[in-house]
């Protein structure tokens, strides 16, 4: 891939103070991309369209048929041979179209699931596809990111990397910046490698090598692609296919032998047997299943869900519990600080976003007059990695200041609250310098920075109030640091609860003077802190979630909220969204810690909210629910969520906020991080499965009908009702287009009012297998009925044409019946699947031309039908129709959720 040698930079270059921290320019990056190629490892060979086409003929039975055709051509039956060949080619074209489309959709999916990374170009941070990373790009990485190329670290905060993929060693490796004054390059400690994962901390690094030149490239091909494994259904269908092939071959052989015994010519019976085998074997089934899955995946994409693993499409229909994160998935993740508690006062913060100020009824709350409030806002602004940019936007012909937040929404809200209080980051940076950071993660639930202010070092900490209070010994009140009493603690916790009841997420702020030169070891600095105050922020529920929760409940799916937030906040939001109802309970992470697995399994049935949990708890929750027999969907975004996501039946990660590690562990990615999209995907999943059942029902009942027609005829010593090319024609006009169109069928309207399908349910369950058998048998009886009836009033040619027409008609009508297992065709509307209408019309037209176009009629050995003949055909083909509708209307049990 890399034909050219890249000019290697001297290592010193990366340590140089002049290293351009604005990164490359876009033009330079583009130039390098074109010159050195994409940052990818060499991939596997793609299958070409021609190979797909050739594959269609590799089937053993098709080869036998072609051989038999050649034989018949040699015997002088040139027209017959030609027609059979054309039919085989038409079949192959249909198969090719299906498979080619599948390949294309899967290819498109791979692109969608392609990883991205953050780089600085032209001084601006942006997200680009990993493929486009070039040498000397400055990349920004944080916990959960997969490292896109080999790079030298130029800035790091508590960086730990999992290099097991390269070294096999699973212990995290501590890494440091190569630019720490006086330390210099320390070899591997300053280098990060493509494919390894940041599991803690943050860093900036300059890319040294890309693509095949990376360490990973050298040890060759680990390629992370979408998983195209066969789905469980496909595997089961493969097995079924084998049984069907064997069964059909036996019956076809029996038909051939019986015919020969009866005195038919060997050649004729052999051709009949092989044609019947071609018709009977549902060779299109695997392709149609894959096409349906692939089309479904495209549809899910439109509804904001990217499927990474094809089997997930199937499993989605079985999901009966969705464990979802709260922040960003159920809520908008647009935080606004509403309340502040400092210096023993509650302060209201007005307005959404940047607009609005502190309410000013009380003069003392002006930050300039209250050193405690000022300190709180300063900690908020400094112990913060968010950034805000001001830009002018036009609103009704007026230019107004709009604020754009970059970074974590919780931090952005805190920063904005500080700015509202007049604490501006650019002023702060003049007298407070950040030295080190101990990053936030969901396990610690807090974050600290070490700063220097007026020659003294401080640690500024913010985090969950219960966590922060545990490490505070003092409180800052009336401009004095005084010991924190249990009375103070209770008051603070009461205020915290009060904020929580109003659905506010609450953070506490604290600080401490520390000796200079203290290392950023969390245990040694985050202790004996001075408590300063609380901020409570609002994160409104997403509007569409109300409906989605309702839909879930109607569909027999239980939504469960899992959050790092406090129990009270979680409960307020869960009640508002109707997730927490009567009889449901809430469990906290701390309570879970005191439970063994058995106890958790017992309680998880009725628990719909888990609060203050860490990713470890999530894993236990999934396991407990699975033990209870649930099919669990679980969302996650952080690096530590990966085990729970992997364990879940459907692991879901967040496209916007999710880390690479979470995405790679998941089987589905939500592009909008929205709970409603999970429900939409489940709906699609149910629909796809239903559609697969529809055409399995269709294909198998038709094939059974065709085989039994012939079998019964030879058993009862009748002349064969269909000649070989008629059989092939029936197969082409019914198996081809109508079956494909069924895969595109819109769902039953009540699809989300049905109970979820059982995870181990067979595709023939709920009476489908029996129904297929009965209908196949009925088709044969009706065809034979029409045949025998017409033999009594006309010659063999006419009777065969009538049998041929009856079978085609029954099958085309049956395609419409297969659209729903629970509803009559009149209920769902004859024209509601326009593709099927067109497919059946095209098939009907092809079939009719074999009767009315003289040239074709000669080849297909048909005769022109009279009005009476048509009446016979309509009568016999409607028997099956009447039976089917009576069965649907009276016998089928409902599976609706009570
Ligand atoms: P959810 O699980 O509902 O999606 P979440 O993932 O945002 O929520 P966490 O990120 O684990 O939950 O946050 C848990 C708690 O940690 C929050 O309630 C808050 O008190 C605290 N917290 C959140 N973000 C920060 C941050 N950037 N710095 C310090 N503390 C934070």
PDB file of N, CA and C in Angstrom, residues 322-335 410 500 503-507 537-542 545 560-577 579 608-613 618 634-637 641 654 657 672-676 678:
ATOM      1  N   UNK A 322     -35.190  -3.391  28.186  1.00  0.00           N
ATOM      2  CA  UNK A 322     -34.156  -2.462  27.697  1.00  0.00           C
ATOM      3  C   UNK A 322     -33.567  -1.748  28.903  1.00  0.00           C
ATOM      4  N   UNK A 323     -32.295  -1.989  29.174  1.00  0.00           N
ATOM      5  CA  UNK A 323     -31.624  -1.264  30.248  1.00  0.00           C
ATOM      6  C   UNK A 323     -30.948  -0.066  29.605  1.00  0.00           C
ATOM      7  N   UNK A 324     -31.375   1.110  30.001  1.00  0.00           N
ATOM      8  CA  UNK A 324     -30.847   2.287  29.312  1.00  0.00           C
ATOM      9  C   UNK A 324     -30.204   3.281  30.266  1.00  0.00           C
ATOM     10  N   UNK A 325     -29.137   3.918  29.796  1.00  0.00           N
ATOM     11  CA  UNK A 325     -28.550   5.025  30.547  1.00  0.00           C
ATOM     12  C   UNK A 325     -29.562   6.152  30.576  1.00  0.00           C
ATOM     13  N   UNK A 326     -29.404   6.987  31.549  1.00  0.00           N
ATOM     14  CA  UNK A 326     -30.328   8.109  31.604  1.00  0.00           C
ATOM     15  C   UNK A 326     -29.802   9.286  30.789  1.00  0.00           C
ATOM     16  N   UNK A 327     -28.603   9.761  31.199  1.00  0.00           N
ATOM     17  CA  UNK A 327     -28.131  11.020  30.655  1.00  0.00           C
ATOM     18  C   UNK A 327     -27.835  10.897  29.165  1.00  0.00           C
ATOM     19  N   UNK A 328     -28.537  11.699  28.401  1.00  0.00           N
ATOM     20  CA  UNK A 328     -28.278  11.722  26.968  1.00  0.00           C
ATOM     21  C   UNK A 328     -29.114  10.731  26.186  1.00  0.00           C
ATOM     22  N   UNK A 329     -29.607   9.689  26.841  1.00  0.00           N
ATOM     23  CA  UNK A 329     -30.385   8.688  26.112  1.00  0.00           C
ATOM     24  C   UNK A 329     -31.871   8.907  26.388  1.00  0.00           C
ATOM     25  N   UNK A 330     -32.183   9.015  27.699  1.00  0.00           N
ATOM     26  CA  UNK A 330     -33.567   9.358  28.056  1.00  0.00           C
ATOM     27  C   UNK A 330     -33.716  10.879  28.115  1.00  0.00           C
ATOM     28  N   UNK A 331     -32.615  11.533  28.459  1.00  0.00           N
ATOM     29  CA  UNK A 331     -32.675  12.999  28.558  1.00  0.00           C
ATOM     30  C   UNK A 331     -31.881  13.613  27.411  1.00  0.00           C
ATOM     31  N   UNK A 332     -31.993  14.950  27.299  1.00  0.00           N
ATOM     32  CA  UNK A 332     -31.373  15.599  26.130  1.00  0.00           C
ATOM     33  C   UNK A 332     -29.870  15.775  26.254  1.00  0.00           C
ATOM     34  N   UNK A 333     -29.357  15.653  27.462  1.00  0.00           N
ATOM     35  CA  UNK A 333     -27.947  15.948  27.735  1.00  0.00           C
ATOM     36  C   UNK A 333     -27.623  17.401  27.400  1.00  0.00           C
ATOM     37  N   UNK A 334     -28.627  18.253  27.661  1.00  0.00           N
ATOM     38  CA  UNK A 334     -28.379  19.690  27.532  1.00  0.00           C
ATOM     39  C   UNK A 334     -28.597  20.246  28.918  1.00  0.00           C
ATOM     40  N   UNK A 335     -27.529  20.355  29.651  1.00  0.00           N
ATOM     41  CA  UNK A 335     -27.643  20.704  31.070  1.00  0.00           C
ATOM     42  C   UNK A 335     -27.667  22.226  31.245  1.00  0.00           C
ATOM     43  N   UNK A 410     -22.224  18.357  31.182  1.00  0.00           N
ATOM     44  CA  UNK A 410     -22.249  18.699  32.610  1.00  0.00           C
ATOM     45  C   UNK A 410     -21.235  19.812  32.867  1.00  0.00           C
ATOM     46  N   UNK A 500     -32.508  17.091  44.041  1.00  0.00           N
ATOM     47  CA  UNK A 500     -32.763  15.827  43.320  1.00  0.00           C
ATOM     48  C   UNK A 500     -34.241  15.616  43.059  1.00  0.00           C
ATOM     49  N   UNK A 503     -35.576  16.775  40.042  1.00  0.00           N
ATOM     50  CA  UNK A 503     -34.925  16.125  38.883  1.00  0.00           C
ATOM     51  C   UNK A 503     -33.610  16.794  38.501  1.00  0.00           C
ATOM     52  N   UNK A 504     -32.967  17.479  39.451  1.00  0.00           N
ATOM     53  CA  UNK A 504     -31.692  18.128  39.127  1.00  0.00           C
ATOM     54  C   UNK A 504     -30.536  17.167  39.382  1.00  0.00           C
ATOM     55  N   UNK A 505     -29.547  17.169  38.506  1.00  0.00           N
ATOM     56  CA  UNK A 505     -28.301  16.434  38.748  1.00  0.00           C
ATOM     57  C   UNK A 505     -27.428  17.373  39.588  1.00  0.00           C
ATOM     58  N   UNK A 506     -26.895  16.848  40.685  1.00  0.00           N
ATOM     59  CA  UNK A 506     -26.185  17.736  41.619  1.00  0.00           C
ATOM     60  C   UNK A 506     -24.700  17.391  41.677  1.00  0.00           C
ATOM     61  N   UNK A 507     -23.880  18.446  41.683  1.00  0.00           N
ATOM     62  CA  UNK A 507     -22.440  18.251  41.857  1.00  0.00           C
ATOM     63  C   UNK A 507     -21.967  19.100  43.031  1.00  0.00           C
ATOM     64  N   UNK A 537     -28.257  20.886  38.306  1.00  0.00           N
ATOM     65  CA  UNK A 537     -28.556  21.232  36.916  1.00  0.00           C
ATOM     66  C   UNK A 537     -29.672  20.392  36.322  1.00  0.00           C
ATOM     67  N   UNK A 538     -30.391  21.057  35.458  1.00  0.00           N
ATOM     68  CA  UNK A 538     -31.561  20.450  34.830  1.00  0.00           C
ATOM     69  C   UNK A 538     -31.136  19.815  33.510  1.00  0.00           C
ATOM     70  N   UNK A 539     -31.664  18.629  33.265  1.00  0.00           N
ATOM     71  CA  UNK A 539     -31.425  17.991  31.957  1.00  0.00           C
ATOM     72  C   UNK A 539     -32.783  17.442  31.526  1.00  0.00           C
ATOM     73  N   UNK A 540     -33.515  18.193  30.703  1.00  0.00           N
ATOM     74  CA  UNK A 540     -34.907  17.789  30.424  1.00  0.00           C
ATOM     75  C   UNK A 540     -34.993  16.459  29.673  1.00  0.00           C
ATOM     76  N   UNK A 541     -36.041  15.650  29.969  1.00  0.00           N
ATOM     77  CA  UNK A 541     -36.226  14.406  29.212  1.00  0.00           C
ATOM     78  C   UNK A 541     -36.438  14.730  27.737  1.00  0.00           C
ATOM     79  N   UNK A 542     -35.994  13.817  26.874  1.00  0.00           N
ATOM     80  CA  UNK A 542     -36.265  13.999  25.442  1.00  0.00           C
ATOM     81  C   UNK A 542     -37.761  13.827  25.228  1.00  0.00           C
ATOM     82  N   UNK A 545     -39.244  10.434  24.119  1.00  0.00           N
ATOM     83  CA  UNK A 545     -39.083   9.280  24.998  1.00  0.00           C
ATOM     84  C   UNK A 545     -40.408   8.896  25.681  1.00  0.00           C
ATOM     85  N   UNK A 560     -35.814  -0.060  31.635  1.00  0.00           N
ATOM     86  CA  UNK A 560     -35.171   0.053  32.943  1.00  0.00           C
ATOM     87  C   UNK A 560     -34.100   1.139  32.853  1.00  0.00           C
ATOM     88  N   UNK A 561     -34.122   2.074  33.834  1.00  0.00           N
ATOM     89  CA  UNK A 561     -33.147   3.170  33.802  1.00  0.00           C
ATOM     90  C   UNK A 561     -31.933   2.802  34.650  1.00  0.00           C
ATOM     91  N   UNK A 562     -30.751   2.997  34.080  1.00  0.00           N
ATOM     92  CA  UNK A 562     -29.534   2.744  34.844  1.00  0.00           C
ATOM     93  C   UNK A 562     -28.715   4.018  34.817  1.00  0.00           C
ATOM     94  N   UNK A 563     -28.430   4.581  35.983  1.00  0.00           N
ATOM     95  CA  UNK A 563     -27.791   5.890  35.967  1.00  0.00           C
ATOM     96  C   UNK A 563     -26.737   6.036  37.056  1.00  0.00           C
ATOM     97  N   UNK A 564     -25.784   6.899  36.747  1.00  0.00           N
ATOM     98  CA  UNK A 564     -24.765   7.222  37.747  1.00  0.00           C
ATOM     99  C   UNK A 564     -25.283   8.274  38.711  1.00  0.00           C
ATOM    100  N   UNK A 565     -26.437   8.840  38.396  1.00  0.00           N
ATOM    101  CA  UNK A 565     -26.982   9.911  39.241  1.00  0.00           C
ATOM    102  C   UNK A 565     -27.550   9.389  40.550  1.00  0.00           C
ATOM    103  N   UNK A 566     -27.869  10.331  41.432  1.00  0.00           N
ATOM    104  CA  UNK A 566     -28.404  10.002  42.749  1.00  0.00           C
ATOM    105  C   UNK A 566     -29.805   9.400  42.617  1.00  0.00           C
ATOM    106  N   UNK A 567     -30.129   8.542  43.601  1.00  0.00           N
ATOM    107  CA  UNK A 567     -31.420   7.860  43.625  1.00  0.00           C
ATOM    108  C   UNK A 567     -32.600   8.834  43.477  1.00  0.00           C
ATOM    109  N   UNK A 568     -32.493   9.952  44.194  1.00  0.00           N
ATOM    110  CA  UNK A 568     -33.642  10.869  44.201  1.00  0.00           C
ATOM    111  C   UNK A 568     -33.818  11.514  42.824  1.00  0.00           C
ATOM    112  N   UNK A 569     -32.709  11.941  42.219  1.00  0.00           N
ATOM    113  CA  UNK A 569     -32.785  12.543  40.885  1.00  0.00           C
ATOM    114  C   UNK A 569     -33.327  11.506  39.899  1.00  0.00           C
ATOM    115  N   UNK A 570     -32.766  10.291  39.989  1.00  0.00           N
ATOM    116  CA  UNK A 570     -33.169   9.227  39.063  1.00  0.00           C
ATOM    117  C   UNK A 570     -34.654   8.948  39.206  1.00  0.00           C
ATOM    118  N   UNK A 571     -35.108   8.861  40.456  1.00  0.00           N
ATOM    119  CA  UNK A 571     -36.512   8.527  40.685  1.00  0.00           C
ATOM    120  C   UNK A 571     -37.429   9.610  40.121  1.00  0.00           C
ATOM    121  N   UNK A 572     -37.035  10.892  40.302  1.00  0.00           N
ATOM    122  CA  UNK A 572     -37.882  11.976  39.804  1.00  0.00           C
ATOM    123  C   UNK A 572     -38.032  11.864  38.281  1.00  0.00           C
ATOM    124  N   UNK A 573     -36.939  11.618  37.590  1.00  0.00           N
ATOM    125  CA  UNK A 573     -37.020  11.557  36.124  1.00  0.00           C
ATOM    126  C   UNK A 573     -37.743  10.282  35.674  1.00  0.00           C
ATOM    127  N   UNK A 574     -37.476   9.175  36.380  1.00  0.00           N
ATOM    128  CA  UNK A 574     -38.119   7.912  35.987  1.00  0.00           C
ATOM    129  C   UNK A 574     -39.633   7.997  36.165  1.00  0.00           C
ATOM    130  N   UNK A 575     -40.068   8.690  37.229  1.00  0.00           N
ATOM    131  CA  UNK A 575     -41.520   8.850  37.426  1.00  0.00           C
ATOM    132  C   UNK A 575     -42.095   9.695  36.311  1.00  0.00           C
ATOM    133  N   UNK A 576     -41.402  10.780  36.028  1.00  0.00           N
ATOM    134  CA  UNK A 576     -41.861  11.696  34.981  1.00  0.00           C
ATOM    135  C   UNK A 576     -42.029  10.943  33.641  1.00  0.00           C
ATOM    136  N   UNK A 577     -41.113  10.004  33.375  1.00  0.00           N
ATOM    137  CA  UNK A 577     -41.152   9.289  32.087  1.00  0.00           C
ATOM    138  C   UNK A 577     -42.009   8.029  32.132  1.00  0.00           C
ATOM    139  N   UNK A 579     -41.342   5.384  33.737  1.00  0.00           N
ATOM    140  CA  UNK A 579     -40.528   4.156  33.817  1.00  0.00           C
ATOM    141  C   UNK A 579     -40.692   3.545  35.205  1.00  0.00           C
ATOM    142  N   UNK A 608     -36.988  -1.100  38.303  1.00  0.00           N
ATOM    143  CA  UNK A 608     -36.943  -0.407  37.016  1.00  0.00           C
ATOM    144  C   UNK A 608     -35.961   0.764  37.034  1.00  0.00           C
ATOM    145  N   UNK A 609     -35.395   1.065  38.220  1.00  0.00           N
ATOM    146  CA  UNK A 609     -34.372   2.120  38.258  1.00  0.00           C
ATOM    147  C   UNK A 609     -33.183   1.644  39.086  1.00  0.00           C
ATOM    148  N   UNK A 610     -31.997   1.767  38.528  1.00  0.00           N
ATOM    149  CA  UNK A 610     -30.765   1.509  39.276  1.00  0.00           C
ATOM    150  C   UNK A 610     -30.005   2.834  39.328  1.00  0.00           C
ATOM    151  N   UNK A 611     -29.716   3.319  40.555  1.00  0.00           N
ATOM    152  CA  UNK A 611     -29.077   4.632  40.675  1.00  0.00           C
ATOM    153  C   UNK A 611     -27.685   4.516  41.283  1.00  0.00           C
ATOM    154  N   UNK A 612     -26.882   5.564  41.064  1.00  0.00           N
ATOM    155  CA  UNK A 612     -25.502   5.617  41.560  1.00  0.00           C
ATOM    156  C   UNK A 612     -24.765   4.310  41.280  1.00  0.00           C
ATOM    157  N   UNK A 613     -24.918   3.834  40.079  1.00  0.00           N
ATOM    158  CA  UNK A 613     -24.233   2.595  39.762  1.00  0.00           C
ATOM    159  C   UNK A 613     -22.949   2.893  39.001  1.00  0.00           C
ATOM    160  N   UNK A 618     -23.447  -2.624  36.205  1.00  0.00           N
ATOM    161  CA  UNK A 618     -24.218  -2.885  34.976  1.00  0.00           C
ATOM    162  C   UNK A 618     -24.053  -4.330  34.549  1.00  0.00           C
ATOM    163  N   UNK A 634     -28.838  -3.528  26.364  1.00  0.00           N
ATOM    164  CA  UNK A 634     -28.181  -2.682  27.372  1.00  0.00           C
ATOM    165  C   UNK A 634     -27.373  -1.593  26.688  1.00  0.00           C
ATOM    166  N   UNK A 635     -27.552  -0.355  27.121  1.00  0.00           N
ATOM    167  CA  UNK A 635     -26.784   0.731  26.500  1.00  0.00           C
ATOM    168  C   UNK A 635     -25.541   1.037  27.324  1.00  0.00           C
ATOM    169  N   UNK A 636     -24.601   1.688  26.697  1.00  0.00           N
ATOM    170  CA  UNK A 636     -23.401   2.111  27.418  1.00  0.00           C
ATOM    171  C   UNK A 636     -22.574   3.010  26.538  1.00  0.00           C
ATOM    172  N   UNK A 637     -21.719   3.808  27.168  1.00  0.00           N
ATOM    173  CA  UNK A 637     -20.859   4.668  26.347  1.00  0.00           C
ATOM    174  C   UNK A 637     -19.396   4.646  26.779  1.00  0.00           C
ATOM    175  N   UNK A 641     -17.930   0.301  30.286  1.00  0.00           N
ATOM    176  CA  UNK A 641     -19.243  -0.289  29.980  1.00  0.00           C
ATOM    177  C   UNK A 641     -19.113  -1.495  29.055  1.00  0.00           C
ATOM    178  N   UNK A 654     -23.355   4.444  22.058  1.00  0.00           N
ATOM    179  CA  UNK A 654     -23.809   5.761  21.639  1.00  0.00           C
ATOM    180  C   UNK A 654     -22.907   6.324  20.548  1.00  0.00           C
ATOM    181  N   UNK A 657     -21.729  10.208  21.993  1.00  0.00           N
ATOM    182  CA  UNK A 657     -20.961  10.293  23.226  1.00  0.00           C
ATOM    183  C   UNK A 657     -20.153   9.031  23.505  1.00  0.00           C
ATOM    184  N   UNK A 672     -28.068   8.913  17.205  1.00  0.00           N
ATOM    185  CA  UNK A 672     -28.547  10.097  17.921  1.00  0.00           C
ATOM    186  C   UNK A 672     -28.590   9.869  19.432  1.00  0.00           C
ATOM    187  N   UNK A 673     -28.007   8.797  19.913  1.00  0.00           N
ATOM    188  CA  UNK A 673     -27.937   8.471  21.355  1.00  0.00           C
ATOM    189  C   UNK A 673     -29.313   8.419  22.013  1.00  0.00           C
ATOM    190  N   UNK A 674     -30.363   8.193  21.246  1.00  0.00           N
ATOM    191  CA  UNK A 674     -31.719   8.416  21.745  1.00  0.00           C
ATOM    192  C   UNK A 674     -32.445   7.100  22.055  1.00  0.00           C
ATOM    193  N   UNK A 675     -33.077   7.060  23.219  1.00  0.00           N
ATOM    194  CA  UNK A 675     -33.824   5.865  23.618  1.00  0.00           C
ATOM    195  C   UNK A 675     -34.888   5.503  22.575  1.00  0.00           C
ATOM    196  N   UNK A 676     -35.537   6.536  22.045  1.00  0.00           N
ATOM    197  CA  UNK A 676     -36.618   6.272  21.088  1.00  0.00           C
ATOM    198  C   UNK A 676     -36.092   5.482  19.885  1.00  0.00           C
ATOM    199  N   UNK A 678     -33.920   3.118  20.011  1.00  0.00           N
ATOM    200  CA  UNK A 678     -33.823   1.694  20.380  1.00  0.00           C
ATOM    201  C   UNK A 678     -35.174   1.045  20.110  1.00  0.00           C
TER     202      UNK A 678
END
